[in-house]
Amino acid sequence: MKNLIVLVYLLFSISGNGQIDFVKHADLLLNAHRALEKNDTKKALFLYESAFKIHDDNSIAEYLNAATCAAKLKNEESCKKWIITSIQKEKAPKKSLLSFSDNEFYQNCLSSILPHYNSYLASFYKSIDNPMVYYQIQKLTNRDQFTRKLTDYDMGISEEQQETAFREYLKAQASKDTVALRKYQAIIFPKVEKVYKDYNLKIMRYTDSLNVAKLIDITKEHGWQEEGWILLWHQRGIYGQKNWVWDFFKPFIDKEIEKGKITPFFWAKFEDITSIYKTGKSIYGYHPGPVDAKTVNIRRKSIGLPELTAQEIENRNNRKGGGRVF
């Protein structure tokens, strides 16, 4: 009966004018995550697949969660389908595919896919509407990330070490292992001499300014490019202020939201982090951080985000699983 209700819900997921129903898409993904946490893999897979039918812009983790659910259900066709989709839609790296799940069925499906990885990846690049613009954004993003890794390069800390340390840090945080927390914190947030830190900060800020200026030029000519989100996110420190960056992007993206081309909760993370800086709490619980239990769901509803449960609010306020974005 529950599956039938969700199916009816899905049938009305696309509005008459062909716009994406971002609200129902978000609701389905959150409920899929909840089902997965309760180990209800059949329901989780159904909800993930329902969400994917509404909108094909999903994260690597969401596609691979669906693949893992299918693996647990011994559904080879579905398992392979969502692994392949994660490559074709989100260019999932091989190492992410390999490390995502140790489920034997999942790994067997993956082993038959990896020999053809390059051909699936080619599908991603063939699907790009404007390759010239895409590669322009990639160039800016690469420059952005390079400036943020200068300290790691100088201290000999690899990306793999950072990724491993972050996973172990979260485990240590959950188990309250203070010794392990200090160990992995030293890798994630290494101590840097002030002079060197200040120099790196100047480089980063200068690069961010160059990048966002170019992003404005690209957006004026070709419209908003989702790949440029990280470049805009790195302007969050001045979000809401009157300046040349936000005087352009705020009204431009607001119009795109009104047209239904961009999700109505595009600004949620920006507003959350701004609120955290000022009050210590996020408004919507869309960015990691504590929330106001009395107002968070009212605020979420106002922009179309699904409500958080009382337990999810409590976990967020106790910083358990606080990294999860809903």
GROMACS .gro file of C-alpha atoms in nm:
model
  326
    1MET     CA    1   0.000   0.000   0.000
    2LYS     CA    2   0.282   0.242   0.089
    3ASN     CA    3   0.449   0.176  -0.246
    4LEU     CA    4   0.121   0.248  -0.424
    5ILE     CA    5   0.091   0.584  -0.248
    6VAL     CA    6   0.444   0.677  -0.350
    7LEU     CA    7   0.373   0.568  -0.709
    8VAL     CA    8   0.066   0.795  -0.726
    9TYR     CA    9   0.280   1.069  -0.573
   10LEU     CA   10   0.535   1.015  -0.850
   11LEU     CA   11   0.283   1.028  -1.133
   12PHE     CA   12   0.213   1.391  -1.048
   13SER     CA   13   0.577   1.482  -1.000
   14ILE     CA   14   0.612   1.679  -1.322
   15SER     CA   15   0.397   1.989  -1.353
   16GLY     CA   16   0.188   2.058  -1.660
   17ASN     CA   17   0.441   2.301  -1.804
   18GLY     CA   18   0.717   2.041  -1.800
   19GLN     CA   19   0.910   2.198  -1.512
   20ILE     CA   20   1.100   1.976  -1.271
   21ASP     CA   21   0.928   1.928  -0.936
   22PHE     CA   22   1.230   1.995  -0.718
   23VAL     CA   23   1.020   1.974  -0.400
   24LYS     CA   24   0.898   1.619  -0.459
   25HIS     CA   25   1.242   1.519  -0.581
   26ALA     CA   26   1.397   1.635  -0.251
   27ASP     CA   27   1.123   1.466  -0.048
   28LEU     CA   28   1.176   1.132  -0.223
   29LEU     CA   29   1.553   1.148  -0.174
   30LEU     CA   30   1.521   1.226   0.196
   31ASN     CA   31   1.275   0.941   0.249
   32ALA     CA   32   1.501   0.709   0.051
   33HIS     CA   33   1.786   0.802   0.286
   34ARG     CA   34   1.565   0.736   0.588
   35ALA     CA   35   1.461   0.395   0.454
   36LEU     CA   36   1.824   0.308   0.388
   37GLU     CA   37   1.918   0.401   0.745
   38LYS     CA   38   1.649   0.160   0.868
   39ASN     CA   39   1.788  -0.107   0.634
   40ASP     CA   40   1.461  -0.117   0.436
   41THR     CA   41   1.649  -0.161   0.109
   42LYS     CA   42   1.346  -0.247  -0.102
   43LYS     CA   43   1.166   0.073  -0.007
   44ALA     CA   44   1.486   0.277  -0.034
   45LEU     CA   45   1.553   0.152  -0.387
   46PHE     CA   46   1.195   0.226  -0.492
   47LEU     CA   47   1.220   0.581  -0.358
   48TYR     CA   48   1.561   0.647  -0.513
   49GLU     CA   49   1.440   0.525  -0.852
   50SER     CA   50   1.124   0.738  -0.819
   51ALA     CA   51   1.338   1.044  -0.748
   52PHE     CA   52   1.564   0.971  -1.045
   53LYS     CA   53   1.261   0.965  -1.275
   54ILE     CA   54   1.173   1.319  -1.169
   55HIS     CA   55   1.521   1.467  -1.201
   56ASP     CA   56   1.841   1.320  -1.345
   57ASP     CA   57   2.077   1.557  -1.163
   58ASN     CA   58   2.166   1.350  -0.858
   59SER     CA   59   2.486   1.299  -0.663
   60ILE     CA   60   2.727   1.011  -0.710
   61ALA     CA   61   2.639   0.889  -0.359
   62GLU     CA   62   2.265   0.881  -0.437
   63TYR     CA   63   2.315   0.675  -0.752
   64LEU     CA   64   2.551   0.439  -0.572
   65ASN     CA   65   2.317   0.411  -0.273
   66ALA     CA   66   2.056   0.288  -0.520
   67ALA     CA   67   2.307   0.044  -0.669
   68THR     CA   68   2.394  -0.087  -0.323
   69CYS     CA   69   2.026  -0.136  -0.239
   70ALA     CA   70   1.984  -0.331  -0.562
   71ALA     CA   71   2.291  -0.539  -0.475
   72LYS     CA   72   2.144  -0.630  -0.136
   73LEU     CA   73   1.826  -0.735  -0.317
   74LYS     CA   74   2.035  -0.938  -0.567
   75ASN     CA   75   1.898  -0.727  -0.852
   76GLU     CA   76   2.186  -0.735  -1.098
   77GLU     CA   77   2.020  -0.528  -1.369
   78SER     CA   78   1.936  -0.241  -1.134
   79CYS     CA   79   2.272  -0.256  -0.957
   80LYS     CA   80   2.463  -0.225  -1.283
   81LYS     CA   81   2.226   0.039  -1.417
   82TRP     CA   82   2.288   0.281  -1.129
   83ILE     CA   83   2.662   0.224  -1.119
   84ILE     CA   84   2.679   0.300  -1.491
   85THR     CA   85   2.448   0.600  -1.448
   86SER     CA   86   2.679   0.743  -1.180
   87ILE     CA   87   2.956   0.741  -1.443
   88GLN     CA   88   2.749   0.865  -1.734
   89LYS     CA   89   2.573   1.142  -1.540
   90GLU     CA   90   2.827   1.240  -1.272
   91LYS     CA   91   3.159   1.098  -1.404
   92ALA     CA   92   3.205   0.895  -1.085
   93PRO     CA   93   3.579   0.821  -1.036
   94LYS     CA   94   3.694   0.460  -1.026
   95LYS     CA   95   3.824   0.492  -0.671
   96SER     CA   96   3.485   0.618  -0.554
   97LEU     CA   97   3.311   0.324  -0.719
   98LEU     CA   98   3.552   0.075  -0.566
   99SER     CA   99   3.540   0.213  -0.213
  100PHE     CA  100   3.168   0.289  -0.193
  101SER     CA  101   3.050  -0.053  -0.080
  102ASP     CA  102   3.212  -0.378   0.022
  103ASN     CA  103   2.895  -0.573  -0.061
  104GLU     CA  104   3.010  -0.875  -0.262
  105PHE     CA  105   2.722  -0.857  -0.510
  106TYR     CA  106   2.791  -0.486  -0.568
  107GLN     CA  107   3.162  -0.555  -0.621
  108ASN     CA  108   3.084  -0.834  -0.869
  109CYS     CA  109   2.858  -0.601  -1.069
  110LEU     CA  110   3.126  -0.335  -1.060
  111SER     CA  111   3.396  -0.575  -1.180
  112SER     CA  112   3.201  -0.636  -1.501
  113ILE     CA  113   3.156  -0.259  -1.554
  114LEU     CA  114   3.509  -0.131  -1.493
  115PRO     CA  115   3.660  -0.280  -1.814
  116HIS     CA  116   3.419  -0.053  -2.004
  117TYR     CA  117   3.463   0.248  -1.775
  118ASN     CA  118   3.610   0.476  -2.044
  119SER     CA  119   3.322   0.418  -2.283
  120TYR     CA  120   3.071   0.507  -2.010
  121LEU     CA  121   3.275   0.813  -1.923
  122ALA     CA  122   3.272   0.912  -2.290
  123SER     CA  123   2.892   0.922  -2.269
  124PHE     CA  124   2.921   1.187  -2.001
  125TYR     CA  125   3.134   1.411  -2.220
  126LYS     CA  126   2.914   1.351  -2.527
  127SER     CA  127   2.609   1.467  -2.330
  128ILE     CA  128   2.758   1.810  -2.254
  129ASP     CA  129   2.550   2.074  -2.433
  130ASN     CA  130   2.827   2.330  -2.470
  131PRO     CA  131   3.173   2.171  -2.431
  132MET     CA  132   3.352   2.505  -2.465
  133VAL     CA  133   3.165   2.654  -2.167
  134TYR     CA  134   3.200   2.332  -1.966
  135TYR     CA  135   3.579   2.330  -2.006
  136GLN     CA  136   3.599   2.698  -1.921
  137ILE     CA  137   3.424   2.625  -1.592
  138GLN     CA  138   3.646   2.323  -1.532
  139LYS     CA  139   3.954   2.540  -1.579
  140LEU     CA  140   3.826   2.785  -1.319
  141THR     CA  141   3.734   2.503  -1.080
  142ASN     CA  142   4.077   2.342  -1.113
  143ARG     CA  143   4.242   2.675  -1.037
  144ASP     CA  144   4.006   2.717  -0.740
  145GLN     CA  145   4.094   2.377  -0.595
  146PHE     CA  146   4.466   2.417  -0.655
  147THR     CA  147   4.484   2.729  -0.439
  148ARG     CA  148   4.307   2.541  -0.158
  149LYS     CA  149   4.556   2.256  -0.162
  150LEU     CA  150   4.878   2.458  -0.142
  151THR     CA  151   4.925   2.376   0.225
  152ASP     CA  152   4.869   2.005   0.162
  153TYR     CA  153   5.120   2.006  -0.122
  154ASP     CA  154   5.376   2.183   0.094
  155MET     CA  155   5.328   1.941   0.385
  156GLY     CA  156   5.317   1.630   0.168
  157ILE     CA  157   4.958   1.536   0.253
  158SER     CA  158   4.792   1.354  -0.037
  159GLU     CA  159   4.424   1.363  -0.133
  160GLU     CA  160   4.396   0.995  -0.038
  161GLN     CA  161   4.532   1.068   0.309
  162GLN     CA  162   4.287   1.355   0.347
  163GLU     CA  163   3.991   1.143   0.239
  164THR     CA  164   4.087   0.855   0.468
  165ALA     CA  165   4.147   1.092   0.759
  166PHE     CA  166   3.806   1.254   0.708
  167ARG     CA  167   3.624   0.917   0.712
  168GLU     CA  168   3.813   0.807   1.022
  169TYR     CA  169   3.755   1.144   1.186
  170LEU     CA  170   3.377   1.103   1.150
  171LYS     CA  171   3.398   0.753   1.299
  172ALA     CA  172   3.607   0.884   1.589
  173GLN     CA  173   3.359   1.167   1.639
  174ALA     CA  174   3.070   0.920   1.657
  175SER     CA  175   3.255   0.696   1.906
  176LYS     CA  176   3.395   0.996   2.101
  177ASP     CA  177   3.749   0.868   2.057
  178THR     CA  178   3.943   1.183   2.151
  179VAL     CA  179   4.284   1.031   2.074
  180ALA     CA  180   4.181   0.936   1.720
  181LEU     CA  181   4.009   1.275   1.678
  182ARG     CA  182   4.334   1.459   1.747
  183LYS     CA  183   4.528   1.226   1.516
  184TYR     CA  184   4.302   1.275   1.215
  185GLN     CA  185   4.236   1.640   1.288
  186ALA     CA  186   4.609   1.702   1.245
  187ILE     CA  187   4.583   1.567   0.889
  188ILE     CA  188   4.258   1.741   0.797
  189PHE     CA  189   4.352   2.072   0.958
  190PRO     CA  190   4.734   2.079   0.970
  191LYS     CA  191   4.901   2.358   1.164
  192VAL     CA  192   5.060   2.612   0.932
  193GLU     CA  193   5.292   2.902   1.010
  194LYS     CA  194   5.103   3.231   1.015
  195VAL     CA  195   5.317   3.396   0.746
  196TYR     CA  196   5.263   3.106   0.507
  197LYS     CA  197   4.894   3.085   0.597
  198ASP     CA  198   4.842   3.457   0.528
  199TYR     CA  199   5.025   3.426   0.195
  200ASN     CA  200   4.808   3.131   0.090
  201LEU     CA  201   4.495   3.321   0.193
  202LYS     CA  202   4.591   3.616  -0.030
  203ILE     CA  203   4.645   3.383  -0.326
  204MET     CA  204   4.312   3.212  -0.264
  205ARG     CA  205   4.116   3.538  -0.237
  206TYR     CA  206   4.280   3.681  -0.547
  207THR     CA  207   4.201   3.364  -0.741
  208ASP     CA  208   3.841   3.362  -0.617
  209SER     CA  209   3.795   3.719  -0.743
  210LEU     CA  210   3.934   3.634  -1.086
  211ASN     CA  211   3.719   3.321  -1.104
  212VAL     CA  212   3.390   3.482  -1.007
  213ALA     CA  213   3.449   3.770  -1.250
  214LYS     CA  214   3.491   3.516  -1.530
  215LEU     CA  215   3.188   3.323  -1.404
  216ILE     CA  216   2.977   3.639  -1.435
  217ASP     CA  217   3.092   3.680  -1.796
  218ILE     CA  218   3.005   3.318  -1.874
  219THR     CA  219   2.666   3.343  -1.703
  220LYS     CA  220   2.574   3.662  -1.890
  221GLU     CA  221   2.645   3.492  -2.222
  222HIS     CA  222   2.539   3.132  -2.161
  223GLY     CA  223   2.319   3.132  -1.852
  224TRP     CA  224   2.379   2.969  -1.515
  225GLN     CA  225   2.614   2.668  -1.524
  226GLU     CA  226   2.562   2.421  -1.240
  227GLU     CA  227   2.931   2.327  -1.249
  228GLY     CA  228   3.009   2.682  -1.136
  229TRP     CA  229   2.833   2.639  -0.802
  230ILE     CA  230   3.154   2.583  -0.607
  231LEU     CA  231   3.296   2.911  -0.742
  232LEU     CA  232   2.990   3.099  -0.619
  233TRP     CA  233   2.997   2.912  -0.287
  234HIS     CA  234   3.345   3.048  -0.225
  235GLN     CA  235   3.187   3.396  -0.223
  236ARG     CA  236   2.962   3.299   0.071
  237GLY     CA  237   3.154   3.521   0.314
  238ILE     CA  238   3.002   3.828   0.149
  239TYR     CA  239   2.661   3.675   0.071
  240GLY     CA  240   2.378   3.924   0.122
  241GLN     CA  241   2.600   4.228   0.090
  242LYS     CA  242   2.572   4.498  -0.175
  243ASN     CA  243   2.868   4.435  -0.404
  244TRP     CA  244   2.948   4.354  -0.766
  245VAL     CA  245   2.925   3.976  -0.714
  246TRP     CA  246   2.585   3.955  -0.547
  247ASP     CA  247   2.436   4.252  -0.727
  248PHE     CA  248   2.460   4.031  -1.036
  249PHE     CA  249   2.404   3.675  -0.912
  250LYS     CA  250   2.120   3.724  -0.661
  251PRO     CA  251   1.865   3.876  -0.903
  252PHE     CA  252   1.983   3.658  -1.193
  253ILE     CA  253   1.936   3.329  -1.006
  254ASP     CA  254   1.616   3.449  -0.836
  255LYS     CA  255   1.465   3.494  -1.182
  256GLU     CA  256   1.576   3.144  -1.282
  257ILE     CA  257   1.414   3.007  -0.966
  258GLU     CA  258   1.089   3.188  -1.055
  259LYS     CA  259   1.099   3.026  -1.400
  260GLY     CA  260   1.141   2.682  -1.241
  261LYS     CA  261   1.484   2.629  -1.396
  262ILE     CA  262   1.670   2.623  -1.064
  263THR     CA  263   1.569   2.459  -0.737
  264PRO     CA  264   1.377   2.688  -0.495
  265PHE     CA  265   1.623   2.601  -0.217
  266PHE     CA  266   1.930   2.712  -0.411
  267TRP     CA  267   2.006   2.980  -0.150
  268ALA     CA  268   1.938   2.760   0.156
  269LYS     CA  269   2.299   2.666   0.214
  270PHE     CA  270   2.417   3.026   0.168
  271GLU     CA  271   2.158   3.154   0.414
  272ASP     CA  272   2.238   2.873   0.658
  273ILE     CA  273   2.611   2.941   0.665
  274THR     CA  274   2.550   3.317   0.700
  275SER     CA  275   2.320   3.245   0.996
  276ILE     CA  276   2.577   3.009   1.151
  277TYR     CA  277   2.841   3.283   1.132
  278LYS     CA  278   2.605   3.525   1.310
  279THR     CA  279   2.404   3.308   1.551
  280GLY     CA  280   2.568   2.966   1.565
  281LYS     CA  281   2.257   2.801   1.417
  282SER     CA  282   2.144   2.727   1.063
  283ILE     CA  283   1.801   2.841   0.945
  284TYR     CA  284   1.698   2.542   0.734
  285GLY     CA  285   1.930   2.264   0.851
  286TYR     CA  286   2.042   2.233   0.491
  287HIS     CA  287   2.400   2.307   0.586
  288PRO     CA  288   2.564   2.111   0.871
  289GLY     CA  289   2.510   2.277   1.206
  290PRO     CA  290   2.261   2.311   1.494
  291VAL     CA  291   1.907   2.434   1.423
  292ASP     CA  292   1.620   2.598   1.611
  293ALA     CA  293   1.385   2.307   1.677
  294LYS     CA  294   1.081   2.538   1.695
  295THR     CA  295   1.130   2.716   1.364
  296VAL     CA  296   1.342   2.493   1.137
  297ASN     CA  297   1.054   2.301   0.978
  298ILE     CA  298   0.847   2.618   0.930
  299ARG     CA  299   1.141   2.774   0.747
  300ARG     CA  300   1.207   2.457   0.545
  301LYS     CA  301   0.844   2.439   0.436
  302SER     CA  302   0.858   2.799   0.317
  303ILE     CA  303   1.112   2.707   0.047
  304GLY     CA  304   0.990   2.356  -0.032
  305LEU     CA  305   1.230   2.145   0.173
  306PRO     CA  306   1.084   1.834   0.341
  307GLU     CA  307   1.046   1.850   0.718
  308LEU     CA  308   1.306   1.698   0.948
  309THR     CA  309   1.193   1.448   1.211
  310ALA     CA  310   1.234   1.525   1.581
  311GLN     CA  311   1.515   1.269   1.594
  312GLU     CA  312   1.695   1.425   1.298
  313ILE     CA  313   1.675   1.765   1.465
  314GLU     CA  314   1.808   1.621   1.791
  315ASN     CA  315   2.094   1.446   1.609
  316ARG     CA  316   2.182   1.765   1.427
  317ASN     CA  317   2.182   1.966   1.748
  318ASN     CA  318   2.399   1.703   1.917
  319ARG     CA  319   2.627   1.713   1.609
  320LYS     CA  320   2.568   1.345   1.539
  321GLY     CA  321   2.563   1.294   1.164
  322GLY     CA  322   2.574   1.673   1.136
  323GLY     CA  323   2.750   1.646   0.801
  324ARG     CA  324   2.444   1.513   0.624
  325VAL     CA  325   2.271   1.771   0.403
  326PHE     CA  326   1.895   1.728   0.362
   0.00000   0.00000   0.00000
